[in-house]
Amino acid sequence: LGKGALTRGRILDEAVRIASREGVEGLSIGTLAAALDLSKSGLFAHFGSKEALQIAVLEHTSTRFRESVRPRLENLAGLAKLRTLFESWLDWLSSPDLPGGCPILGAAFEMDGKEGPVRDALVRLQATSAESVHRVIQEAVDRGELSPLTDVAQAGFEFRGLTLAYHHASRVMGDPTARRRALKAFEDRIVSWRQGP
Amino acid sequence: LGKGALTRGRILDEAVRIASREGVEGLSIGTLAAALDLSKSGLFAHFGSKEALQIAVLEHTSTRFRESVRPRLENLAGLAKLRTLFESWLDWLSSPDLPGGCPILGAAFEMDGKEGPVRDALVRLQATSAESVHRVIQEAVDRGELSPLTDVAQAGFEFRGLTLAYHHASRVMGDPTARRRALKAFEDRIVSWRQGP
């Protein structure tokens, strides 16, 4: 690839692949320059610092996730949208483009004992994704598809837990039943959110 | 500390602290030697390789987890044991001795795209902990405290998911409601495992 052909998006796509395998903390301007056969000084001029590159990678990952989900949610609302959102999340966590899993999820478990701007960006992105889930759950409540007594934040906590359990079973343990179990657990939750407490 | 006073257990305790903060992949004989003010060659003679050290740290973490849980489970059986096991798991994930969370959990998310003996050890330890959870669930079924139709592996998947959701909410997001939400979700699961499918 000529350097001129490498847009910021394509540089970040490669950075996401590296971060998926090595973790965001394993990503540096040096490893990215080597993978793209670019000069470190050029990438440094582009991103400014390792931390700025790491934040850009987390944000690019988030954008790609949202772009992969958005077309699937079009014309859906409430409970149908919630189900598709959950399935899209499982698909994302199994994406062949992410050889070591989602870099945001990896970073969450990598950086839980740390402080600084990269962790702040990570927490912000994770809070935004939680709010998106909460909005869809609330929409299902408002449409009368889930009980008006549904604790939306509690339901969101359990939604996240099932995506983490899926990631752990499929990616870590190589469990071929992971997807079936995650979908079963999710449908059980929907039954209980319909009934209410 | 004199070198003579440093037993293998105390060396590994320090290694667990480093792995908690930096991840198992951030642990090397060099970083451990520096933290303990020991010679690299002495530690190398002791552990043989970085990978052997990483595996020893994962196994030591697992031993410490089991030692922290065992006295709490004594004289308990079935459902009471399952509840206490879940609470012990939450306490472990919040332990002040683990500034960056459980190294085994960190390694699970760090190494999900990798192969090799460290990952094999990790998967083996995670499978063993899953089997322990399954045994206690099965005991509650056998005692008639949970439905005979309970899918034990499915229940174990959800048990793991709630511990991961707790870790994510408390350690990553700093959510003060994490423990309350995890316990609420777990009690809801017990209600449904009692009723059966």
mmCIF file of C-alpha atoms in Angstrom:
data_model
loop_
_atom_site.group_PDB
_atom_site.id
_atom_site.type_symbol
_atom_site.label_atom_id
_atom_site.label_comp_id
_atom_site.label_asym_id
_atom_site.label_seq_id
_atom_site.Cartn_x
_atom_site.Cartn_y
_atom_site.Cartn_z
ATOM 1 C CA LEU A 1 0.000 0.000 0.000
ATOM 2 C CA GLY A 2 1.248 3.462 -0.811
ATOM 3 C CA LYS A 3 1.276 5.820 2.111
ATOM 4 C CA GLY A 4 -1.110 8.137 0.303
ATOM 5 C CA ALA A 5 -3.709 5.364 0.161
ATOM 6 C CA LEU A 6 -3.732 4.914 3.898
ATOM 7 C CA THR A 7 -6.554 6.965 5.248
ATOM 8 C CA ARG A 8 -6.909 7.511 8.975
ATOM 9 C CA GLY A 9 -9.727 4.946 8.928
ATOM 10 C CA ARG A 10 -7.557 2.248 7.378
ATOM 11 C CA ILE A 11 -4.699 2.976 9.781
ATOM 12 C CA LEU A 12 -7.144 2.646 12.655
ATOM 13 C CA ASP A 13 -8.601 -0.591 11.240
ATOM 14 C CA GLU A 14 -5.135 -2.152 11.463
ATOM 15 C CA ALA A 15 -4.661 -0.665 14.946
ATOM 16 C CA VAL A 16 -7.964 -2.266 16.025
ATOM 17 C CA ARG A 17 -6.722 -5.663 14.781
ATOM 18 C CA ILE A 18 -3.477 -5.277 16.753
ATOM 19 C CA ALA A 19 -5.354 -4.115 19.862
ATOM 20 C CA SER A 20 -7.711 -7.101 19.531
ATOM 21 C CA ARG A 21 -4.786 -9.525 19.641
ATOM 22 C CA GLU A 22 -2.355 -7.704 21.942
ATOM 23 C CA GLY A 23 -4.641 -5.518 24.012
ATOM 24 C CA VAL A 24 -4.790 -1.737 23.819
ATOM 25 C CA GLU A 25 -1.763 -1.598 26.103
ATOM 26 C CA GLY A 26 0.159 -3.774 23.649
ATOM 27 C CA LEU A 27 -0.488 -1.224 20.923
ATOM 28 C CA SER A 28 2.165 1.409 20.332
ATOM 29 C CA ILE A 29 3.102 3.735 17.509
ATOM 30 C CA GLY A 30 6.102 1.441 16.924
ATOM 31 C CA THR A 31 4.073 -1.794 16.539
ATOM 32 C CA LEU A 32 1.526 -0.023 14.329
ATOM 33 C CA ALA A 33 4.250 1.532 12.142
ATOM 34 C CA ALA A 34 5.851 -1.895 11.707
ATOM 35 C CA ALA A 35 2.534 -3.556 10.813
ATOM 36 C CA LEU A 36 1.743 -0.879 8.212
ATOM 37 C CA ASP A 37 5.325 -0.402 7.001
ATOM 38 C CA LEU A 38 5.072 3.296 7.785
ATOM 39 C CA SER A 39 7.560 5.518 9.580
ATOM 40 C CA LYS A 40 7.125 5.955 13.327
ATOM 41 C CA SER A 41 7.656 9.681 12.934
ATOM 42 C CA GLY A 42 4.802 9.916 10.415
ATOM 43 C CA LEU A 43 2.387 8.086 12.717
ATOM 44 C CA PHE A 44 3.627 10.072 15.676
ATOM 45 C CA ALA A 45 2.879 13.292 13.785
ATOM 46 C CA HIS A 46 -0.579 11.905 13.064
ATOM 47 C CA PHE A 47 -1.575 10.757 16.548
ATOM 48 C CA GLY A 48 0.766 12.728 18.798
ATOM 49 C CA SER A 49 1.214 10.128 21.535
ATOM 50 C CA LYS A 50 0.697 6.473 22.396
ATOM 51 C CA GLU A 51 -2.240 7.409 24.625
ATOM 52 C CA ALA A 52 -3.886 9.481 21.872
ATOM 53 C CA LEU A 53 -3.490 6.498 19.510
ATOM 54 C CA GLN A 54 -5.028 4.152 22.110
ATOM 55 C CA ILE A 55 -7.991 6.498 22.618
ATOM 56 C CA ALA A 56 -8.446 6.829 18.838
ATOM 57 C CA VAL A 57 -8.479 3.016 18.564
ATOM 58 C CA LEU A 58 -11.120 2.650 21.279
ATOM 59 C CA GLU A 59 -13.271 5.329 19.601
ATOM 60 C CA HIS A 60 -12.797 3.730 16.175
ATOM 61 C CA THR A 61 -13.803 0.358 17.632
ATOM 62 C CA SER A 62 -16.940 1.923 19.095
ATOM 63 C CA THR A 63 -17.802 3.569 15.766
ATOM 64 C CA ARG A 64 -17.365 0.273 13.915
ATOM 65 C CA PHE A 65 -19.557 -1.516 16.464
ATOM 66 C CA ARG A 66 -22.312 1.080 16.085
ATOM 67 C CA GLU A 67 -22.032 0.958 12.275
ATOM 68 C CA SER A 68 -22.362 -2.839 12.335
ATOM 69 C CA VAL A 69 -25.452 -2.680 14.542
ATOM 70 C CA ARG A 70 -27.338 0.342 13.158
ATOM 71 C CA PRO A 71 -28.614 -1.158 9.869
ATOM 72 C CA ARG A 72 -29.924 -4.225 11.733
ATOM 73 C CA LEU A 73 -31.960 -2.079 14.127
ATOM 74 C CA GLU A 74 -33.598 0.044 11.410
ATOM 75 C CA ASN A 75 -37.399 -0.223 11.382
ATOM 76 C CA LEU A 76 -37.333 -2.121 14.683
ATOM 77 C CA ALA A 77 -38.651 -0.869 18.004
ATOM 78 C CA GLY A 78 -39.025 -2.022 21.583
ATOM 79 C CA LEU A 79 -38.651 -5.712 22.301
ATOM 80 C CA ALA A 80 -37.813 -6.717 18.706
ATOM 81 C CA LYS A 81 -35.079 -4.084 18.727
ATOM 82 C CA LEU A 82 -33.769 -5.301 22.086
ATOM 83 C CA ARG A 83 -33.537 -8.901 20.851
ATOM 84 C CA THR A 84 -31.711 -7.841 17.679
ATOM 85 C CA LEU A 85 -29.399 -5.598 19.685
ATOM 86 C CA PHE A 86 -28.463 -8.555 21.884
ATOM 87 C CA GLU A 87 -27.826 -10.820 18.886
ATOM 88 C CA SER A 88 -25.800 -8.067 17.169
ATOM 89 C CA TRP A 89 -23.702 -7.803 20.300
ATOM 90 C CA LEU A 90 -22.975 -11.561 20.245
ATOM 91 C CA ASP A 91 -22.092 -11.344 16.539
ATOM 92 C CA TRP A 92 -19.730 -8.457 17.199
ATOM 93 C CA LEU A 93 -17.968 -10.364 19.987
ATOM 94 C CA SER A 94 -17.456 -13.276 17.543
ATOM 95 C CA SER A 95 -16.409 -11.150 14.584
ATOM 96 C CA PRO A 96 -13.594 -12.744 12.556
ATOM 97 C CA ASP A 97 -12.170 -9.224 12.131
ATOM 98 C CA LEU A 98 -11.394 -9.266 15.857
ATOM 99 C CA PRO A 99 -8.976 -12.206 16.280
ATOM 100 C CA GLY A 100 -8.596 -11.625 20.038
ATOM 101 C CA GLY A 101 -12.045 -10.232 20.779
ATOM 102 C CA CYS A 102 -13.366 -6.689 21.119
ATOM 103 C CA PRO A 103 -10.556 -4.275 22.055
ATOM 104 C CA ILE A 104 -12.922 -2.229 24.236
ATOM 105 C CA LEU A 105 -13.863 -5.292 26.278
ATOM 106 C CA GLY A 106 -10.213 -6.364 26.458
ATOM 107 C CA ALA A 107 -9.209 -2.875 27.605
ATOM 108 C CA ALA A 108 -11.932 -2.918 30.260
ATOM 109 C CA PHE A 109 -10.345 -5.955 31.906
ATOM 110 C CA GLU A 110 -6.793 -4.753 31.217
ATOM 111 C CA MET A 111 -7.182 -1.285 32.689
ATOM 112 C CA ASP A 112 -9.399 -1.887 35.688
ATOM 113 C CA GLY A 113 -6.605 -1.062 38.126
ATOM 114 C CA LYS A 114 -5.349 2.010 36.271
ATOM 115 C CA GLU A 115 -6.036 5.732 35.991
ATOM 116 C CA GLY A 116 -5.572 8.168 33.137
ATOM 117 C CA PRO A 117 -7.066 9.466 29.904
ATOM 118 C CA VAL A 118 -7.224 6.056 28.142
ATOM 119 C CA ARG A 119 -9.204 4.538 30.982
ATOM 120 C CA ASP A 120 -11.429 7.635 31.130
ATOM 121 C CA ALA A 121 -12.188 7.232 27.413
ATOM 122 C CA LEU A 122 -12.918 3.550 27.938
ATOM 123 C CA VAL A 123 -15.354 4.219 30.800
ATOM 124 C CA ARG A 124 -17.076 6.924 28.748
ATOM 125 C CA LEU A 125 -17.556 4.552 25.783
ATOM 126 C CA GLN A 126 -18.831 1.761 28.029
ATOM 127 C CA ALA A 127 -21.253 4.166 29.736
ATOM 128 C CA THR A 128 -22.532 5.280 26.333
ATOM 129 C CA SER A 129 -23.140 1.690 25.242
ATOM 130 C CA ALA A 130 -24.955 0.974 28.535
ATOM 131 C CA GLU A 131 -27.185 4.023 27.926
ATOM 132 C CA SER A 132 -28.042 2.730 24.438
ATOM 133 C CA VAL A 133 -29.144 -0.587 25.956
ATOM 134 C CA HIS A 134 -31.148 1.229 28.646
ATOM 135 C CA ARG A 135 -32.940 3.321 25.995
ATOM 136 C CA VAL A 136 -34.053 0.225 24.076
ATOM 137 C CA ILE A 137 -35.229 -1.519 27.268
ATOM 138 C CA GLN A 138 -37.130 1.642 28.262
ATOM 139 C CA GLU A 139 -38.732 1.739 24.810
ATOM 140 C CA ALA A 140 -39.965 -1.835 25.276
ATOM 141 C CA VAL A 141 -41.394 -0.809 28.666
ATOM 142 C CA ASP A 142 -43.054 2.277 27.156
ATOM 143 C CA ARG A 143 -44.633 0.144 24.418
ATOM 144 C CA GLY A 144 -46.091 -2.175 27.042
ATOM 145 C CA GLU A 145 -43.922 -5.111 25.912
ATOM 146 C CA LEU A 146 -42.116 -5.311 29.253
ATOM 147 C CA SER A 147 -43.576 -4.741 32.709
ATOM 148 C CA PRO A 148 -43.880 -1.075 33.771
ATOM 149 C CA LEU A 149 -42.146 -2.201 36.980
ATOM 150 C CA THR A 150 -38.985 -3.267 35.078
ATOM 151 C CA ASP A 151 -35.835 -1.911 36.739
ATOM 152 C CA VAL A 152 -34.122 -0.679 33.570
ATOM 153 C CA ALA A 153 -30.638 -0.312 35.102
ATOM 154 C CA GLN A 154 -30.911 -3.802 36.627
ATOM 155 C CA ALA A 155 -31.982 -5.228 33.274
ATOM 156 C CA GLY A 156 -29.052 -3.427 31.620
ATOM 157 C CA PHE A 157 -26.660 -4.925 34.193
ATOM 158 C CA GLU A 158 -27.944 -8.400 33.301
ATOM 159 C CA PHE A 159 -27.785 -7.689 29.532
ATOM 160 C CA ARG A 160 -24.121 -6.777 29.935
ATOM 161 C CA GLY A 161 -23.520 -9.841 32.109
ATOM 162 C CA LEU A 162 -24.847 -12.152 29.412
ATOM 163 C CA THR A 163 -22.625 -10.594 26.756
ATOM 164 C CA LEU A 164 -19.626 -11.056 29.084
ATOM 165 C CA ALA A 165 -20.638 -14.659 29.845
ATOM 166 C CA TYR A 166 -20.920 -15.275 26.090
ATOM 167 C CA HIS A 167 -17.486 -13.800 25.435
ATOM 168 C CA HIS A 168 -15.966 -15.829 28.259
ATOM 169 C CA ALA A 169 -17.588 -19.115 27.198
ATOM 170 C CA SER A 170 -16.945 -18.729 23.471
ATOM 171 C CA ARG A 171 -13.589 -16.966 23.274
ATOM 172 C CA VAL A 172 -11.898 -18.084 26.481
ATOM 173 C CA MET A 173 -13.321 -21.578 27.016
ATOM 174 C CA GLY A 174 -14.056 -22.424 23.371
ATOM 175 C CA ASP A 175 -17.486 -23.686 24.475
ATOM 176 C CA PRO A 176 -19.587 -24.537 21.387
ATOM 177 C CA THR A 177 -22.812 -24.103 23.397
ATOM 178 C CA ALA A 178 -21.999 -20.477 24.299
ATOM 179 C CA ARG A 179 -24.362 -18.811 21.836
ATOM 180 C CA ARG A 180 -27.253 -21.156 22.581
ATOM 181 C CA ARG A 181 -26.797 -20.603 26.337
ATOM 182 C CA ALA A 182 -26.598 -16.822 25.975
ATOM 183 C CA LEU A 183 -29.781 -16.713 23.858
ATOM 184 C CA LYS A 184 -31.589 -19.064 26.265
ATOM 185 C CA ALA A 185 -30.622 -16.926 29.267
ATOM 186 C CA PHE A 186 -31.669 -13.767 27.429
ATOM 187 C CA GLU A 187 -35.105 -15.189 26.516
ATOM 188 C CA ASP A 188 -35.564 -16.239 30.167
ATOM 189 C CA ARG A 189 -34.781 -12.680 31.226
ATOM 190 C CA ILE A 190 -37.335 -11.321 28.770
ATOM 191 C CA VAL A 191 -39.986 -13.627 30.253
ATOM 192 C CA SER A 192 -39.241 -12.290 33.735
ATOM 193 C CA TRP A 193 -39.068 -8.647 32.587
ATOM 194 C CA ARG A 194 -42.485 -9.147 30.987
ATOM 195 C CA GLN A 195 -43.938 -10.502 34.225
ATOM 196 C CA GLY A 196 -42.323 -7.831 36.369
ATOM 197 C CA PRO A 197 -41.033 -8.253 39.933
ATOM 198 C CA LEU B 1 13.590 -8.851 53.626
ATOM 199 C CA GLY B 2 16.492 -11.270 53.563
ATOM 200 C CA LYS B 3 16.473 -13.564 50.606
ATOM 201 C CA GLY B 4 16.291 -16.543 52.943
ATOM 202 C CA ALA B 5 12.967 -15.287 54.316
ATOM 203 C CA LEU B 6 11.340 -15.247 50.908
ATOM 204 C CA THR B 7 9.517 -18.498 50.493
ATOM 205 C CA ARG B 8 8.080 -19.491 47.163
ATOM 206 C CA GLY B 9 4.639 -18.525 48.518
ATOM 207 C CA ARG B 10 5.720 -14.998 49.370
ATOM 208 C CA ILE B 11 7.448 -14.559 46.006
ATOM 209 C CA LEU B 12 4.231 -15.669 44.319
ATOM 210 C CA ASP B 13 2.097 -13.364 46.490
ATOM 211 C CA GLU B 14 4.089 -10.417 45.121
ATOM 212 C CA ALA B 15 3.827 -11.839 41.595
ATOM 213 C CA VAL B 16 0.032 -12.060 42.004
ATOM 214 C CA ARG B 17 -0.062 -8.377 43.028
ATOM 215 C CA ILE B 18 1.951 -7.398 39.934
ATOM 216 C CA ALA B 19 -0.192 -9.587 37.670
ATOM 217 C CA SER B 20 -3.328 -8.028 39.163
ATOM 218 C CA ARG B 21 -2.163 -4.546 38.187
ATOM 219 C CA GLU B 22 -0.245 -5.228 34.964
ATOM 220 C CA GLY B 23 -1.841 -8.431 33.709
ATOM 221 C CA VAL B 24 -0.133 -11.804 33.582
ATOM 222 C CA GLU B 25 1.497 -10.747 30.317
ATOM 223 C CA GLY B 26 2.948 -7.691 32.055
ATOM 224 C CA LEU B 27 4.643 -9.982 34.564
ATOM 225 C CA SER B 28 8.223 -11.009 33.846
ATOM 226 C CA ILE B 29 11.103 -12.345 35.876
ATOM 227 C CA GLY B 30 12.661 -8.881 35.503
ATOM 228 C CA THR B 31 9.689 -6.955 36.935
ATOM 229 C CA LEU B 32 9.311 -9.465 39.764
ATOM 230 C CA ALA B 33 13.025 -9.366 40.604
ATOM 231 C CA ALA B 34 12.895 -5.558 40.718
ATOM 232 C CA ALA B 35 9.802 -5.564 42.962
ATOM 233 C CA LEU B 36 11.386 -8.031 45.407
ATOM 234 C CA ASP B 37 14.944 -6.663 45.143
ATOM 235 C CA LEU B 38 16.173 -10.114 44.142
ATOM 236 C CA SER B 39 18.526 -11.086 41.336
ATOM 237 C CA LYS B 40 16.967 -12.028 38.004
ATOM 238 C CA SER B 41 19.267 -15.038 37.792
ATOM 239 C CA GLY B 42 18.028 -16.345 41.164
ATOM 240 C CA LEU B 43 14.387 -16.051 40.140
ATOM 241 C CA PHE B 44 15.161 -17.506 36.726
ATOM 242 C CA ALA B 45 16.773 -20.524 38.436
ATOM 243 C CA HIS B 46 13.632 -20.823 40.561
ATOM 244 C CA PHE B 47 10.971 -20.600 37.827
ATOM 245 C CA GLY B 48 12.894 -21.495 34.667
ATOM 246 C CA SER B 49 11.033 -19.226 32.236
ATOM 247 C CA LYS B 50 8.607 -16.338 32.002
ATOM 248 C CA GLU B 51 5.856 -18.761 30.972
ATOM 249 C CA ALA B 52 6.528 -21.069 33.927
ATOM 250 C CA LEU B 53 6.347 -18.032 36.231
ATOM 251 C CA GLN B 54 3.062 -16.928 34.649
ATOM 252 C CA ILE B 55 1.570 -20.409 35.082
ATOM 253 C CA ALA B 56 2.797 -20.555 38.707
ATOM 254 C CA VAL B 57 1.102 -17.189 39.336
ATOM 255 C CA LEU B 58 -2.203 -18.365 37.876
ATOM 256 C CA GLU B 59 -2.062 -21.550 39.971
ATOM 257 C CA HIS B 60 -1.130 -19.588 43.111
ATOM 258 C CA THR B 61 -4.051 -17.223 42.477
ATOM 259 C CA SER B 62 -6.382 -20.203 42.160
ATOM 260 C CA THR B 63 -5.047 -21.722 45.403
ATOM 261 C CA ARG B 64 -5.524 -18.438 47.249
ATOM 262 C CA PHE B 65 -9.071 -18.129 45.914
ATOM 263 C CA ARG B 66 -9.932 -21.653 47.066
ATOM 264 C CA GLU B 67 -8.329 -21.042 50.477
ATOM 265 C CA SER B 68 -10.370 -17.850 50.909
ATOM 266 C CA VAL B 69 -13.612 -19.649 50.040
ATOM 267 C CA ARG B 70 -13.192 -23.058 51.733
ATOM 268 C CA PRO B 71 -13.685 -21.991 55.401
ATOM 269 C CA ARG B 72 -16.852 -20.081 54.469
ATOM 270 C CA LEU B 73 -18.390 -23.165 52.824
ATOM 271 C CA GLU B 74 -17.687 -25.537 55.739
ATOM 272 C CA ASN B 75 -20.844 -27.044 57.220
ATOM 273 C CA LEU B 76 -22.926 -25.667 54.345
ATOM 274 C CA ALA B 77 -24.655 -27.713 51.666
ATOM 275 C CA GLY B 78 -26.836 -27.214 48.614
ATOM 276 C CA LEU B 79 -28.525 -23.865 48.177
ATOM 277 C CA ALA B 80 -26.979 -22.247 51.263
ATOM 278 C CA LYS B 81 -23.558 -23.295 49.955
ATOM 279 C CA LEU B 82 -24.352 -21.942 46.480
ATOM 280 C CA ARG B 83 -25.369 -18.546 47.894
ATOM 281 C CA THR B 84 -22.223 -18.322 50.020
ATOM 282 C CA LEU B 85 -20.072 -19.417 47.070
ATOM 283 C CA PHE B 86 -21.534 -16.596 44.981
ATOM 284 C CA GLU B 87 -20.940 -14.016 47.739
ATOM 285 C CA SER B 88 -17.395 -15.338 48.270
ATOM 286 C CA TRP B 89 -16.768 -14.896 44.565
ATOM 287 C CA LEU B 90 -17.919 -11.250 44.716
ATOM 288 C CA ASP B 91 -15.710 -10.658 47.775
ATOM 289 C CA TRP B 92 -12.729 -12.183 45.990
ATOM 290 C CA LEU B 93 -13.249 -9.956 42.937
ATOM 291 C CA SER B 94 -13.276 -6.915 45.270
ATOM 292 C CA SER B 95 -10.328 -8.023 47.395
ATOM 293 C CA PRO B 96 -8.046 -5.113 48.367
ATOM 294 C CA ASP B 97 -5.106 -7.519 47.864
ATOM 295 C CA LEU B 98 -5.909 -7.461 44.137
ATOM 296 C CA PRO B 99 -5.495 -3.805 43.130
ATOM 297 C CA GLY B 100 -6.354 -4.492 39.483
ATOM 298 C CA GLY B 101 -8.738 -7.410 39.956
ATOM 299 C CA CYS B 102 -8.281 -11.170 39.799
ATOM 300 C CA PRO B 103 -5.255 -12.083 37.626
ATOM 301 C CA ILE B 104 -7.032 -15.184 36.313
ATOM 302 C CA LEU B 105 -9.978 -13.116 35.108
ATOM 303 C CA GLY B 106 -7.616 -10.500 33.675
ATOM 304 C CA ALA B 107 -5.647 -13.218 31.873
ATOM 305 C CA ALA B 108 -8.843 -14.717 30.461
ATOM 306 C CA PHE B 109 -9.600 -11.467 28.661
ATOM 307 C CA GLU B 110 -5.943 -10.787 27.822
ATOM 308 C CA MET B 111 -5.206 -14.163 26.276
ATOM 309 C CA ASP B 112 -8.397 -14.946 24.398
ATOM 310 C CA GLY B 113 -6.697 -14.618 21.021
ATOM 311 C CA LYS B 114 -3.567 -16.572 21.944
ATOM 312 C CA GLU B 115 -2.281 -20.116 22.114
ATOM 313 C CA GLY B 116 0.294 -21.766 24.328
ATOM 314 C CA PRO B 117 0.922 -23.304 27.743
ATOM 315 C CA VAL B 118 -0.111 -20.213 29.749
ATOM 316 C CA ARG B 119 -3.458 -20.065 28.027
ATOM 317 C CA ASP B 120 -3.869 -23.848 28.438
ATOM 318 C CA ALA B 121 -3.257 -23.481 32.194
ATOM 319 C CA LEU B 122 -5.756 -20.629 32.333
ATOM 320 C CA VAL B 123 -8.469 -22.617 30.560
ATOM 321 C CA ARG B 124 -7.831 -25.608 32.833
ATOM 322 C CA LEU B 125 -8.179 -23.451 35.979
ATOM 323 C CA GLN B 126 -11.359 -21.801 34.655
ATOM 324 C CA ALA B 127 -12.827 -25.210 33.781
ATOM 325 C CA THR B 128 -12.038 -26.456 37.294
ATOM 326 C CA SER B 129 -13.769 -23.469 38.883
ATOM 327 C CA ALA B 130 -16.800 -24.005 36.611
ATOM 328 C CA GLU B 131 -16.950 -27.657 37.711
ATOM 329 C CA SER B 132 -16.928 -26.585 41.365
ATOM 330 C CA VAL B 133 -19.907 -24.322 40.714
ATOM 331 C CA HIS B 134 -21.696 -27.116 38.824
ATOM 332 C CA ARG B 135 -21.163 -29.533 41.743
ATOM 333 C CA VAL B 136 -22.759 -27.149 44.227
ATOM 334 C CA ILE B 137 -25.716 -26.466 41.897
ATOM 335 C CA GLN B 138 -26.151 -30.225 41.408
ATOM 336 C CA GLU B 139 -26.085 -30.717 45.175
ATOM 337 C CA ALA B 140 -28.900 -28.173 45.566
ATOM 338 C CA VAL B 141 -30.850 -30.069 42.884
ATOM 339 C CA ASP B 142 -30.187 -33.421 44.613
ATOM 340 C CA ARG B 143 -31.402 -31.998 47.933
ATOM 341 C CA GLY B 144 -34.632 -30.896 46.291
ATOM 342 C CA GLU B 145 -33.840 -27.202 46.802
ATOM 343 C CA LEU B 146 -33.736 -26.510 43.065
ATOM 344 C CA SER B 147 -35.956 -28.023 40.380
ATOM 345 C CA PRO B 148 -34.911 -31.498 39.153
ATOM 346 C CA LEU B 149 -35.247 -30.017 35.658
ATOM 347 C CA THR B 150 -32.499 -27.440 36.314
ATOM 348 C CA ASP B 151 -29.970 -27.315 33.445
ATOM 349 C CA VAL B 152 -26.834 -27.285 35.593
ATOM 350 C CA ALA B 153 -24.444 -26.142 32.838
ATOM 351 C CA GLN B 154 -26.864 -23.355 31.870
ATOM 352 C CA ALA B 155 -27.113 -22.262 35.512
ATOM 353 C CA GLY B 156 -23.301 -22.331 35.746
ATOM 354 C CA PHE B 157 -23.058 -20.162 32.621
ATOM 355 C CA GLU B 158 -25.344 -17.612 34.266
ATOM 356 C CA PHE B 159 -23.484 -17.796 37.613
ATOM 357 C CA ARG B 160 -20.268 -16.933 35.746
ATOM 358 C CA GLY B 161 -22.041 -14.176 33.830
ATOM 359 C CA LEU B 162 -23.164 -12.484 37.039
ATOM 360 C CA THR B 163 -19.644 -12.568 38.480
ATOM 361 C CA LEU B 164 -18.344 -10.995 35.258
ATOM 362 C CA ALA B 165 -21.119 -8.377 35.298
ATOM 363 C CA TYR B 166 -20.209 -7.595 38.918
ATOM 364 C CA HIS B 167 -16.517 -7.249 38.075
ATOM 365 C CA HIS B 168 -17.318 -5.021 35.106
ATOM 366 C CA ALA B 169 -19.742 -2.780 37.009
ATOM 367 C CA SER B 170 -17.633 -2.456 40.153
ATOM 368 C CA ARG B 171 -14.051 -2.443 38.883
ATOM 369 C CA VAL B 172 -14.438 -0.969 35.412
ATOM 370 C CA MET B 173 -17.396 1.385 35.795
ATOM 371 C CA GLY B 174 -17.004 2.155 39.508
ATOM 372 C CA ASP B 175 -20.758 1.574 39.925
ATOM 373 C CA PRO B 176 -21.657 1.663 43.652
ATOM 374 C CA THR B 177 -24.799 -0.418 42.991
ATOM 375 C CA ALA B 178 -22.813 -3.329 41.490
ATOM 376 C CA ARG B 179 -23.010 -5.658 44.500
ATOM 377 C CA ARG B 180 -26.684 -4.999 45.133
ATOM 378 C CA ARG B 181 -27.482 -5.642 41.449
ATOM 379 C CA ALA B 182 -25.431 -8.843 41.328
ATOM 380 C CA LEU B 183 -27.129 -10.218 44.471
ATOM 381 C CA LYS B 184 -30.591 -9.216 43.174
ATOM 382 C CA ALA B 185 -29.951 -10.941 39.829
ATOM 383 C CA PHE B 186 -28.626 -14.039 41.602
ATOM 384 C CA GLU B 187 -31.694 -14.294 43.890
ATOM 385 C CA ASP B 188 -33.928 -13.924 40.811
ATOM 386 C CA ARG B 189 -32.039 -16.808 39.171
ATOM 387 C CA ILE B 190 -32.536 -18.956 42.279
ATOM 388 C CA VAL B 191 -36.288 -18.287 42.142
ATOM 389 C CA SER B 192 -36.385 -19.459 38.513
ATOM 390 C CA TRP B 193 -34.105 -22.488 39.161
ATOM 391 C CA ARG B 194 -36.496 -23.476 41.973
ATOM 392 C CA GLN B 195 -39.487 -23.258 39.665
ATOM 393 C CA GLY B 196 -37.772 -25.061 36.803
ATOM 394 C CA PRO B 197 -38.308 -24.460 33.090
#
